[in-house]
Amino acid sequence: MTRCATFADLGIDHVSVITTGPWTTEGVATLVEAADQVAAFDAVRQRKSSQTVSAPVEERAMSKVICDLSISADGYSAGRNQTEERPFGDDGGDGWGNKLHAWIFETPEENRAEVDQRAVPSAFIMGRNMFGPLRGEWDRKWTGWWGDKPPFHAPVFVLTHYPRDSQPMDGGTTFHFVTDGIEFALRQAREAAGDGDVSILGGATTINQYLAAGLIDELRLHIVPLTLGGGTRLFDGVPPLNLEQVESRAASSVTHVTYRLPRDTRRTS
Amino acid sequence: MTRCATFADLGIDHVSVITTGPWTTEGVATLVEAADQVAAFDAVRQRKSSQTVSAPVEERAMSKVICDLSISADGYSAGRNQTEERPFGDDGGDGWGNKLHAWIFETPEENRAEVDQRAVPSAFIMGRNMFGPLRGEWDRKWTGWWGDKPPFHAPVFVLTHYPRDSQPMDGGTTFHFVTDGIEFALRQAREAAGDGDVSILGGATTINQYLAAGLIDELRLHIVPLTLGGGTRLFDGVPPLNLEQVESRAASSVTHVTYRLPRDTRRTS
């Protein structure tokens, strides 16, 4: 077996990895280490003198707008009549709101890749109804459903019609309140994310607005084996879309499907 | 390695296999042959003198009512405004009606198991709109969309409000017209199927009626990467269901998911 050149052999001491993959900082470090071992990147060989190389990916340098959503087999992500006690609304008394997310909490090992992926984005956007049950003016303290240390660890832009000061939380999450609509919120989130991805968290009503505006690049659906028969539904009011299935994987009680939305994704209709 | 007793060794010359699997006659023959080689069935050892043995399956002797349906990512199986020229209705001029079934025709090898499964049932049921574009009285000749030799090769019970004589076709398909409702059609289909499965072919409106009545045992969905935004939708008007995901498999441009519907499948709501 031939020993391959390492980056050091090639006189390279700094590598930028530009990838569309959902890499964490650790992931990138591992990738670079692997690349060093095998000198796998064409770019490395082609540009020996360069101090910066890029992975030879075709679609490059794009931070993505993704959406990661658990839905029922009939496409709902939440029921009707949300209250403070019931963030997912009517659940017929049998807790399907929790069942929709059981794959995350009850079988994390089996779904490790998908669970990890949810935390990768560098900024998040959510609708006000996902943030909380309050409507109208912010007339009492509410800092989300997630306690003092929300699981986002990044800026979260909350869509609302009512201005409010930013709300820093423990663990790196700050809630910013955006009153200028979905496109403005996305611009702010992109800016905050830098090279990172932006995740539209939900609910489905918010996601549908972004889908209809053609602003989502990737849809990661977790299809759970139950139906709800009512509530907020993914794709409602969204014009017909051509999707590209880029990944699909079954776990024991959920099917993960990732769709890419081509840039010009709307069909004639 | 010990040589195992064969059925012949045990004095058994006839074996009935009772299984919930989707076995064809050839499949059963193979199964019995395999069982003969290894004398695998407990029943064989326990009942040496019996002339008839059963496979020791827990849930047994059930012919199933299955439904096998290609749907868009937003749950539609057909569009609005069906006509004779367009069995799937409005398709926005870009032929998504065909795209919904492209996995069958364009990538049969990759989807062999699912394609084969579709032909296994011993009797079929379909709604009148799946059978054809005619409405009201049968005032002109129509024998389905499938030409002289439809791909069912078995009795097909067509739900209609207008009586009509049975219509035999080439290749073993006979269309029977049932005017007494979905339960009666299922009884007739079960009778025709004997030990075989009954398949509710569609459209979604018909399937939804059977789902709402709790009459479907297994739902085999083929989720295709596009959305339609309108048409006939699976699960519409069906009360909330608990499903059991029994299989899920991705092909390159479709995700196959099989749900079992527990007998008492409706949730409190």
Coordinates of C-alpha atoms in Angstrom, one line a residue:
Chain A
M1 CA 0.0 0.0 0.0
T2 CA 1.3 3.4 -1.0
R3 CA 1.6 6.0 1.7
C4 CA -0.4 9.0 0.6
A5 CA 0.7 12.5 1.1
T6 CA -0.7 14.4 4.0
F7 CA -1.6 18.1 4.0
A8 CA 1.7 18.8 5.8
D9 CA 3.6 17.0 3.0
L10 CA 1.9 19.3 0.6
G11 CA 2.9 22.4 2.5
I12 CA -0.7 23.1 3.6
D13 CA -1.3 24.2 7.1
H14 CA -4.8 25.5 6.9
V15 CA -7.8 23.8 5.4
S16 CA -11.3 25.3 4.9
V17 CA -13.9 22.7 4.4
I18 CA -16.9 23.9 2.4
T19 CA -19.6 21.4 2.4
T20 CA -23.3 21.1 2.2
G21 CA -23.3 18.3 4.8
P22 CA -24.7 19.0 8.3
W23 CA -21.2 19.0 9.9
T24 CA -20.6 20.1 13.5
T25 CA -17.2 21.6 14.3
E26 CA -16.1 18.2 15.6
G27 CA -17.4 16.6 12.4
V28 CA -15.4 19.0 10.3
A29 CA -12.3 18.3 12.4
T30 CA -12.8 14.5 11.8
L31 CA -13.3 15.1 8.1
V32 CA -10.1 17.2 7.8
E33 CA -8.2 14.5 9.8
A34 CA -9.5 11.8 7.5
A35 CA -8.7 13.9 4.4
D36 CA -5.2 14.4 5.8
Q37 CA -4.6 10.7 6.1
V38 CA -5.6 10.0 2.5
A39 CA -5.1 13.3 0.9
A40 CA -8.5 12.7 -0.6
F41 CA -9.5 16.1 -1.9
D42 CA -8.7 16.7 -5.5
A43 CA -8.3 20.3 -4.6
V44 CA -5.4 19.4 -2.4
R45 CA -3.4 17.8 -5.2
Q46 CA -4.4 20.5 -7.7
R47 CA -3.5 23.5 -5.6
K48 CA -0.4 22.4 -3.7
S49 CA 0.7 25.9 -2.9
S50 CA -2.6 27.1 -1.6
Q51 CA -3.0 27.7 2.0
T52 CA -6.8 27.1 1.7
V53 CA -8.4 24.3 -0.1
S54 CA -12.0 23.4 -0.7
A55 CA -13.8 20.1 -0.8
P56 CA -14.6 19.5 -4.5
V57 CA -18.4 19.5 -3.9
E58 CA -20.5 20.6 -6.8
E59 CA -23.1 22.5 -4.9
R60 CA -21.0 24.5 -2.6
A61 CA -20.6 27.2 0.1
M62 CA -24.3 27.2 0.7
S63 CA -25.6 27.5 4.2
K64 CA -29.0 25.9 4.0
V65 CA -32.4 26.7 5.2
I66 CA -33.7 23.5 6.7
C67 CA -36.8 22.4 8.4
D68 CA -36.9 19.4 10.7
L69 CA -40.4 18.2 11.7
S70 CA -42.1 15.3 13.3
I71 CA -45.5 14.6 11.6
S72 CA -48.2 12.1 11.8
A73 CA -48.9 9.7 8.9
D74 CA -51.6 12.2 7.8
G75 CA -49.2 15.1 7.9
Y76 CA -50.1 17.0 11.1
S77 CA -47.5 18.4 13.5
A78 CA -49.9 19.6 16.2
G79 CA -53.5 19.5 17.1
R80 CA -56.1 22.2 17.5
N81 CA -56.7 24.4 20.6
Q82 CA -53.2 24.8 22.0
T83 CA -53.0 25.9 25.7
E84 CA -50.2 26.5 28.1
E85 CA -50.6 23.0 29.5
R86 CA -50.9 21.4 26.1
P87 CA -48.4 22.8 23.7
F88 CA -49.6 20.4 21.0
G89 CA -53.2 21.2 21.5
D90 CA -56.0 18.6 21.5
D91 CA -54.5 15.2 21.8
G92 CA -57.6 13.3 22.6
G93 CA -56.4 12.7 26.1
D94 CA -53.9 10.1 25.0
G95 CA -50.8 12.2 24.6
W96 CA -50.1 11.9 20.9
G97 CA -48.4 15.3 21.2
N98 CA -45.7 13.4 23.0
K99 CA -46.0 10.3 20.8
L100 CA -45.0 12.5 17.8
H101 CA -41.7 13.1 19.5
A102 CA -41.3 9.8 21.3
W103 CA -38.6 8.7 18.8
I104 CA -36.4 11.5 20.1
F105 CA -36.7 10.7 23.8
E106 CA -37.5 7.0 24.0
T107 CA -35.1 5.7 21.3
P108 CA -32.3 8.3 21.1
E109 CA -29.6 5.7 20.3
E110 CA -31.5 4.2 17.4
N111 CA -32.1 7.7 16.0
R112 CA -28.8 9.2 16.9
A113 CA -28.1 10.8 13.5
E114 CA -31.4 12.5 13.3
V115 CA -31.4 13.6 16.9
D116 CA -27.9 15.1 16.5
Q117 CA -28.9 16.8 13.2
R118 CA -31.6 18.8 14.9
A119 CA -29.0 20.7 17.0
V120 CA -26.6 21.6 14.2
P121 CA -28.1 24.8 12.7
S122 CA -26.5 28.0 13.8
A123 CA -29.8 30.0 14.0
F124 CA -33.4 29.1 14.3
I125 CA -36.8 30.6 13.4
M126 CA -40.1 29.7 15.0
G127 CA -43.7 31.0 14.9
R128 CA -45.2 32.6 17.9
N129 CA -47.5 29.7 18.6
M130 CA -44.5 27.4 18.8
F131 CA -42.9 29.8 21.2
G132 CA -45.9 29.9 23.5
P133 CA -49.6 30.0 24.1
L134 CA -49.8 33.8 24.7
R135 CA -51.5 35.9 22.0
G136 CA -51.6 39.6 21.4
E137 CA -49.4 41.9 23.5
W138 CA -46.6 40.4 25.6
D139 CA -48.5 41.3 28.8
R140 CA -46.9 38.7 31.0
K141 CA -43.6 37.0 31.3
W142 CA -43.2 34.0 29.0
T143 CA -39.8 32.6 27.9
G144 CA -40.8 29.6 26.0
W145 CA -41.8 26.0 26.8
W146 CA -38.2 24.8 27.4
G147 CA -37.3 26.1 30.8
D148 CA -34.3 28.3 31.6
K149 CA -31.9 26.5 29.3
P150 CA -33.6 25.8 25.9
P151 CA -32.1 23.2 23.7
F152 CA -31.2 25.6 20.8
H153 CA -27.9 27.1 22.1
A154 CA -28.1 29.7 19.4
P155 CA -30.2 32.7 18.4
V156 CA -33.9 31.9 17.8
F157 CA -36.0 34.4 15.8
V158 CA -39.6 34.4 16.9
L159 CA -42.2 35.7 14.4
T160 CA -44.7 38.0 16.0
H161 CA -46.8 41.1 15.4
Y162 CA -45.9 42.5 18.8
P163 CA -42.5 44.0 19.4
R164 CA -40.6 42.7 22.4
D165 CA -37.0 43.0 23.6
S166 CA -34.6 40.2 23.0
Q167 CA -34.6 37.5 25.7
P168 CA -31.3 35.9 26.5
M169 CA -31.5 32.5 28.2
D170 CA -29.0 30.1 29.7
G171 CA -26.9 27.9 27.4
G172 CA -26.5 30.3 24.5
T173 CA -30.1 30.6 23.4
T174 CA -31.4 34.1 22.8
F175 CA -35.0 34.7 21.7
H176 CA -35.3 37.6 19.3
F177 CA -38.7 38.9 18.3
V178 CA -39.2 39.8 14.7
T179 CA -42.2 41.9 13.6
D180 CA -41.3 42.4 9.9
G181 CA -42.3 39.1 8.4
I182 CA -40.8 35.9 7.4
E183 CA -38.3 37.2 4.8
F184 CA -36.9 39.7 7.2
A185 CA -36.6 37.1 10.0
L186 CA -34.7 34.8 7.6
R187 CA -32.3 37.6 6.6
Q188 CA -31.6 38.2 10.3
A189 CA -31.2 34.4 11.0
R190 CA -28.9 34.0 8.0
E191 CA -26.8 36.9 9.2
A192 CA -26.6 35.4 12.7
A193 CA -25.8 31.9 11.3
G194 CA -22.9 33.0 9.2
D195 CA -21.8 29.9 7.3
G196 CA -24.1 27.8 9.3
D197 CA -27.6 26.5 8.5
V198 CA -30.8 28.1 9.5
S199 CA -33.6 25.9 10.8
I200 CA -37.2 26.8 10.5
L201 CA -38.5 25.0 13.6
G202 CA -42.2 25.3 13.2
G203 CA -45.1 25.1 13.7
A204 CA -46.4 23.8 10.4
T205 CA -48.1 27.2 9.7
T206 CA -44.8 29.0 9.8
I207 CA -43.1 26.3 7.7
N208 CA -45.9 26.4 5.1
Q209 CA -45.3 30.1 4.7
Y210 CA -41.6 29.6 4.1
L211 CA -42.4 26.7 1.7
A212 CA -44.9 28.8 -0.2
A213 CA -42.3 31.5 -0.5
G214 CA -39.8 29.0 -1.9
L215 CA -37.3 29.7 1.0
I216 CA -36.6 26.2 2.3
D217 CA -33.8 24.1 0.9
E218 CA -34.3 20.9 2.8
L219 CA -37.2 19.2 4.6
R220 CA -36.4 16.6 7.1
L221 CA -39.6 14.7 8.0
H222 CA -40.0 12.2 10.8
I223 CA -43.2 10.3 10.0
V224 CA -44.7 8.8 13.1
P225 CA -47.2 5.8 13.0
L226 CA -50.4 7.5 14.0
T227 CA -52.9 9.8 12.4
L228 CA -54.5 12.8 14.0
G229 CA -57.3 13.8 11.7
G230 CA -57.0 17.5 12.5
G231 CA -54.8 20.3 13.6
T232 CA -51.9 22.1 11.8
R233 CA -50.8 20.3 8.7
L234 CA -47.6 20.4 6.8
F235 CA -48.0 21.6 3.1
D236 CA -51.5 23.1 3.7
G237 CA -51.9 26.0 1.3
V238 CA -48.5 25.4 -0.3
P239 CA -48.5 25.2 -4.1
P240 CA -47.5 21.9 -5.7
L241 CA -43.8 21.1 -5.2
N242 CA -41.3 18.9 -6.9
L243 CA -39.2 17.3 -4.2
E244 CA -36.0 15.3 -4.4
Q245 CA -35.8 12.4 -2.0
V246 CA -32.2 12.6 -0.8
E247 CA -32.4 10.2 2.2
S248 CA -34.9 7.9 3.7
R249 CA -34.4 5.6 6.7
A250 CA -36.6 3.5 8.9
A251 CA -36.2 3.2 12.6
S252 CA -38.5 0.9 14.6
S253 CA -41.3 3.4 15.2
V254 CA -40.6 6.3 12.8
T255 CA -39.6 6.8 9.2
H256 CA -37.1 9.6 8.5
V257 CA -37.3 11.1 5.0
T258 CA -35.2 14.0 3.8
Y259 CA -36.4 16.0 0.7
R260 CA -34.4 18.6 -1.1
L261 CA -36.4 21.4 -2.7
P262 CA -34.9 22.4 -6.0
R263 CA -34.4 26.1 -6.3
D264 CA -37.2 26.4 -8.8
T265 CA -39.4 24.0 -7.1
R266 CA -42.9 25.0 -7.9
R267 CA -44.7 23.3 -10.6
T268 CA -47.0 24.8 -13.2
S269 CA -50.5 24.2 -11.9
Chain B
M1 CA -24.6 -32.0 12.0
T2 CA -27.7 -34.1 12.8
R3 CA -30.0 -35.0 10.0
C4 CA -33.4 -33.7 10.8
A5 CA -36.6 -35.7 10.2
T6 CA -38.6 -34.8 7.1
F7 CA -42.3 -34.7 7.0
A8 CA -42.1 -38.1 5.2
D9 CA -40.1 -39.5 8.1
L10 CA -42.9 -38.4 10.4
G11 CA -45.6 -40.1 8.4
I12 CA -47.0 -36.8 7.2
D13 CA -48.1 -36.5 3.6
H14 CA -50.1 -33.3 3.6
V15 CA -49.2 -30.0 5.1
S16 CA -51.4 -26.9 5.4
V17 CA -49.5 -23.7 6.0
I18 CA -51.4 -21.0 7.8
T19 CA -49.5 -17.8 7.8
T20 CA -50.1 -14.1 7.9
G21 CA -47.4 -13.5 5.3
P22 CA -48.2 -12.5 1.8
W23 CA -47.4 -15.9 0.3
T24 CA -48.1 -16.9 -3.3
T25 CA -48.8 -20.6 -4.0
E26 CA -45.2 -20.9 -5.1
G27 CA -44.1 -19.2 -1.9
V28 CA -46.0 -21.7 0.1
A29 CA -44.5 -24.6 -1.8
T30 CA -41.0 -23.2 -1.1
L31 CA -41.9 -22.7 2.5
V32 CA -43.1 -26.3 2.9
E33 CA -40.1 -27.6 1.1
A34 CA -37.8 -25.7 3.5
A35 CA -39.8 -26.9 6.5
D36 CA -39.5 -30.4 5.2
Q37 CA -35.7 -30.1 5.1
V38 CA -35.4 -28.9 8.6
A39 CA -38.6 -30.1 10.2
A40 CA -38.8 -26.6 11.6
F41 CA -42.4 -26.5 12.7
D42 CA -43.0 -27.3 16.3
A43 CA -46.4 -28.6 15.2
V44 CA -44.7 -31.2 13.2
R45 CA -42.9 -32.7 16.2
Q46 CA -45.9 -32.3 18.5
R47 CA -48.4 -34.0 16.3
K48 CA -46.5 -36.7 14.5
S49 CA -49.6 -38.7 13.7
S50 CA -51.4 -35.7 12.3
Q51 CA -52.0 -35.6 8.6
T52 CA -52.3 -31.8 8.7
V53 CA -49.9 -29.4 10.5
S54 CA -50.0 -25.7 11.0
A55 CA -47.2 -23.2 11.2
P56 CA -46.8 -22.1 14.7
V57 CA -47.6 -18.4 14.1
E58 CA -49.2 -16.5 16.8
E59 CA -51.6 -14.4 14.8
R60 CA -52.9 -17.1 12.5
A61 CA -55.3 -18.2 9.9
M62 CA -56.1 -14.7 8.9
S63 CA -56.5 -13.6 5.4
K64 CA -55.8 -9.9 5.5
V65 CA -57.5 -6.9 4.1
I66 CA -54.7 -4.8 2.7
C67 CA -54.5 -1.5 0.9
D68 CA -51.6 -0.7 -1.3
L69 CA -51.4 3.0 -2.4
S70 CA -49.0 5.4 -4.0
I71 CA -49.4 8.8 -2.4
S72 CA -47.7 12.2 -2.7
A73 CA -45.7 13.6 0.3
D74 CA -48.9 15.5 1.2
G75 CA -51.0 12.4 1.1
Y76 CA -52.9 12.7 -2.2
S77 CA -53.5 9.7 -4.4
A78 CA -55.2 11.6 -7.3
G79 CA -56.1 15.1 -8.3
R80 CA -59.4 16.8 -8.9
N81 CA -61.5 16.7 -12.1
Q82 CA -60.9 13.2 -13.4
T83 CA -61.7 12.6 -17.1
E84 CA -61.4 9.7 -19.5
E85 CA -58.2 11.0 -20.8
R86 CA -56.8 11.8 -17.3
P87 CA -57.6 9.0 -14.8
F88 CA -55.7 10.9 -12.1
G89 CA -57.5 14.2 -12.8
D90 CA -55.8 17.6 -12.8
D91 CA -52.1 17.1 -13.0
G92 CA -51.0 20.6 -13.8
G93 CA -50.0 19.5 -17.3
D94 CA -46.8 17.9 -15.9
G95 CA -48.1 14.3 -15.5
W96 CA -47.7 13.8 -11.8
G97 CA -50.4 11.2 -12.1
N98 CA -47.8 9.1 -13.8
K99 CA -45.1 10.3 -11.5
L100 CA -47.0 8.9 -8.6
H101 CA -46.5 5.4 -10.1
A102 CA -43.2 5.9 -11.8
W103 CA -41.5 3.7 -9.2
I104 CA -43.5 0.8 -10.5
F105 CA -42.7 1.2 -14.1
E106 CA -39.4 3.0 -14.2
T107 CA -37.5 1.2 -11.5
P108 CA -39.2 -2.2 -11.2
E109 CA -36.1 -4.1 -10.2
E110 CA -35.3 -1.7 -7.4
N111 CA -38.8 -2.1 -6.1
R112 CA -39.4 -5.7 -6.9
A113 CA -40.7 -6.8 -3.5
E114 CA -43.3 -4.0 -3.5
V115 CA -44.3 -4.5 -7.1
D116 CA -44.8 -8.3 -6.6
Q117 CA -46.8 -7.7 -3.4
R118 CA -49.4 -5.7 -5.3
A119 CA -50.4 -8.8 -7.3
V120 CA -50.7 -11.2 -4.5
P121 CA -54.2 -10.6 -3.2
S122 CA -56.9 -13.1 -4.3
A123 CA -59.6 -10.5 -4.7
F124 CA -59.8 -6.8 -5.1
I125 CA -62.2 -3.9 -4.3
M126 CA -62.2 -0.5 -6.0
G127 CA -64.4 2.5 -6.1
R128 CA -66.3 3.4 -9.2
N129 CA -64.1 6.4 -9.9
M130 CA -61.1 4.2 -9.9
F131 CA -62.8 1.9 -12.4
G132 CA -63.7 4.7 -14.8
P133 CA -64.8 8.2 -15.5
L134 CA -68.4 7.4 -16.2
R135 CA -71.0 8.5 -13.6
G136 CA -74.7 7.6 -13.1
E137 CA -76.2 4.8 -15.2
W138 CA -73.9 2.5 -17.2
D139 CA -75.1 3.9 -20.5
R140 CA -72.1 3.1 -22.6
K141 CA -69.5 0.4 -22.7
W142 CA -66.6 0.8 -20.2
T143 CA -64.4 -2.0 -19.0
G144 CA -61.8 -0.1 -17.0
W145 CA -58.6 1.8 -17.8
W146 CA -56.5 -1.3 -18.2
G147 CA -57.3 -2.7 -21.6
D148 CA -58.6 -6.2 -22.4
K149 CA -56.2 -7.9 -19.9
P150 CA -56.2 -6.0 -16.6
P151 CA -53.4 -6.7 -14.2
F152 CA -55.5 -8.1 -11.4
H153 CA -56.0 -11.7 -12.6
A154 CA -58.7 -12.2 -9.9
P155 CA -62.2 -11.0 -9.1
V156 CA -62.5 -7.2 -8.7
F157 CA -65.5 -5.8 -6.9
V158 CA -66.5 -2.4 -8.1
L159 CA -68.5 -0.2 -5.7
T160 CA -71.3 1.6 -7.5
H161 CA -74.9 2.7 -7.0
Y162 CA -75.9 1.4 -10.4
P163 CA -76.4 -2.4 -11.0
R164 CA -74.5 -3.9 -13.9
D165 CA -73.8 -7.5 -15.0
S166 CA -70.4 -8.9 -14.1
Q167 CA -67.8 -8.3 -16.8
P168 CA -65.2 -11.0 -17.4
M169 CA -61.9 -9.9 -18.9
D170 CA -58.9 -11.7 -20.3
G171 CA -56.3 -13.0 -17.9
G172 CA -58.6 -14.1 -15.1
T173 CA -60.0 -10.7 -14.1
T174 CA -63.7 -10.4 -13.6
F175 CA -65.3 -7.1 -12.7
H176 CA -68.3 -7.5 -10.3
F177 CA -70.5 -4.5 -9.6
V178 CA -71.7 -4.2 -6.0
T179 CA -74.5 -1.9 -5.1
D180 CA -74.9 -2.9 -1.4
G181 CA -72.1 -0.9 0.2
I182 CA -68.6 -1.4 1.4
E183 CA -69.2 -4.1 4.0
F184 CA -71.2 -6.3 1.5
A185 CA -68.5 -5.8 -1.1
L186 CA -65.9 -6.9 1.5
R187 CA -67.9 -10.0 2.4
Q188 CA -68.1 -10.9 -1.3
A189 CA -64.4 -10.3 -1.8
R190 CA -63.5 -12.4 1.2
E191 CA -65.6 -15.2 0.0
A192 CA -64.0 -15.0 -3.4
A193 CA -60.5 -14.8 -1.9
G194 CA -60.9 -17.9 0.3
D195 CA -57.6 -18.0 2.3
G196 CA -56.1 -15.2 0.2
D197 CA -55.9 -11.6 1.0
V198 CA -58.3 -8.9 -0.2
S199 CA -56.9 -5.7 -1.5
I200 CA -58.7 -2.4 -1.4
L201 CA -57.3 -0.8 -4.5
G202 CA -58.6 2.8 -4.2
G203 CA -59.2 5.5 -4.7
A204 CA -58.5 7.2 -1.5
T205 CA -62.2 8.0 -1.0
T206 CA -63.0 4.3 -1.0
I207 CA -60.0 3.4 1.2
N208 CA -61.0 6.1 3.7
Q209 CA -64.5 4.6 4.0
Y210 CA -62.9 1.2 4.8
L211 CA -60.5 2.8 7.2
A212 CA -63.2 4.7 9.0
A213 CA -65.2 1.4 9.3
G214 CA -62.1 -0.3 10.9
L215 CA -62.0 -2.9 8.1
I216 CA -58.4 -2.6 6.9
D217 CA -55.6 -4.7 8.5
E218 CA -52.6 -3.4 6.6
L219 CA -51.7 -0.2 4.8
R220 CA -48.8 -0.3 2.4
L221 CA -48.0 3.3 1.4
H222 CA -45.5 4.3 -1.3
I223 CA -44.7 7.9 -0.6
V224 CA -43.5 9.7 -3.7
P225 CA -41.4 12.9 -3.6
L226 CA -43.8 15.5 -4.8
T227 CA -46.8 17.4 -3.4
L228 CA -50.1 17.9 -5.1
G229 CA -51.9 20.5 -2.9
G230 CA -55.3 19.2 -3.8
G231 CA -57.3 16.1 -4.9
T232 CA -58.4 12.9 -3.1
R233 CA -56.4 12.5 0.1
L234 CA -55.7 9.4 2.2
F235 CA -57.1 9.6 5.8
D236 CA -59.5 12.5 5.0
G237 CA -62.5 12.1 7.3
V238 CA -61.0 9.1 9.1
P239 CA -61.0 9.2 12.9
P240 CA -57.5 9.3 14.6
L241 CA -55.7 5.9 14.2
N242 CA -53.0 4.2 16.1
L243 CA -50.8 2.5 13.5
E244 CA -48.0 0.1 13.9
Q245 CA -45.0 0.5 11.6
V246 CA -44.1 -3.0 10.5
E247 CA -41.8 -2.2 7.7
S248 CA -40.2 0.8 6.0
R249 CA -37.8 0.8 3.2
A250 CA -36.4 3.5 1.0
A251 CA -35.8 3.2 -2.7
S252 CA -34.1 5.9 -4.7
S253 CA -37.3 7.9 -5.5
V254 CA -39.9 6.5 -3.2
T255 CA -40.3 5.5 0.5
H256 CA -42.3 2.3 1.2
V257 CA -44.0 2.2 4.6
T258 CA -46.2 -0.6 5.8
Y259 CA -48.5 0.1 8.7
R260 CA -50.6 -2.5 10.5
L261 CA -53.9 -1.4 12.0
P262 CA -54.5 -3.0 15.3
R263 CA -58.0 -4.4 15.6
D264 CA -59.1 -1.8 18.0
T265 CA -57.3 1.0 16.2
R266 CA -59.4 4.1 16.8
R267 CA -58.3 6.3 19.6
T268 CA -60.5 8.1 22.1
S269 CA -60.8 11.6 20.7

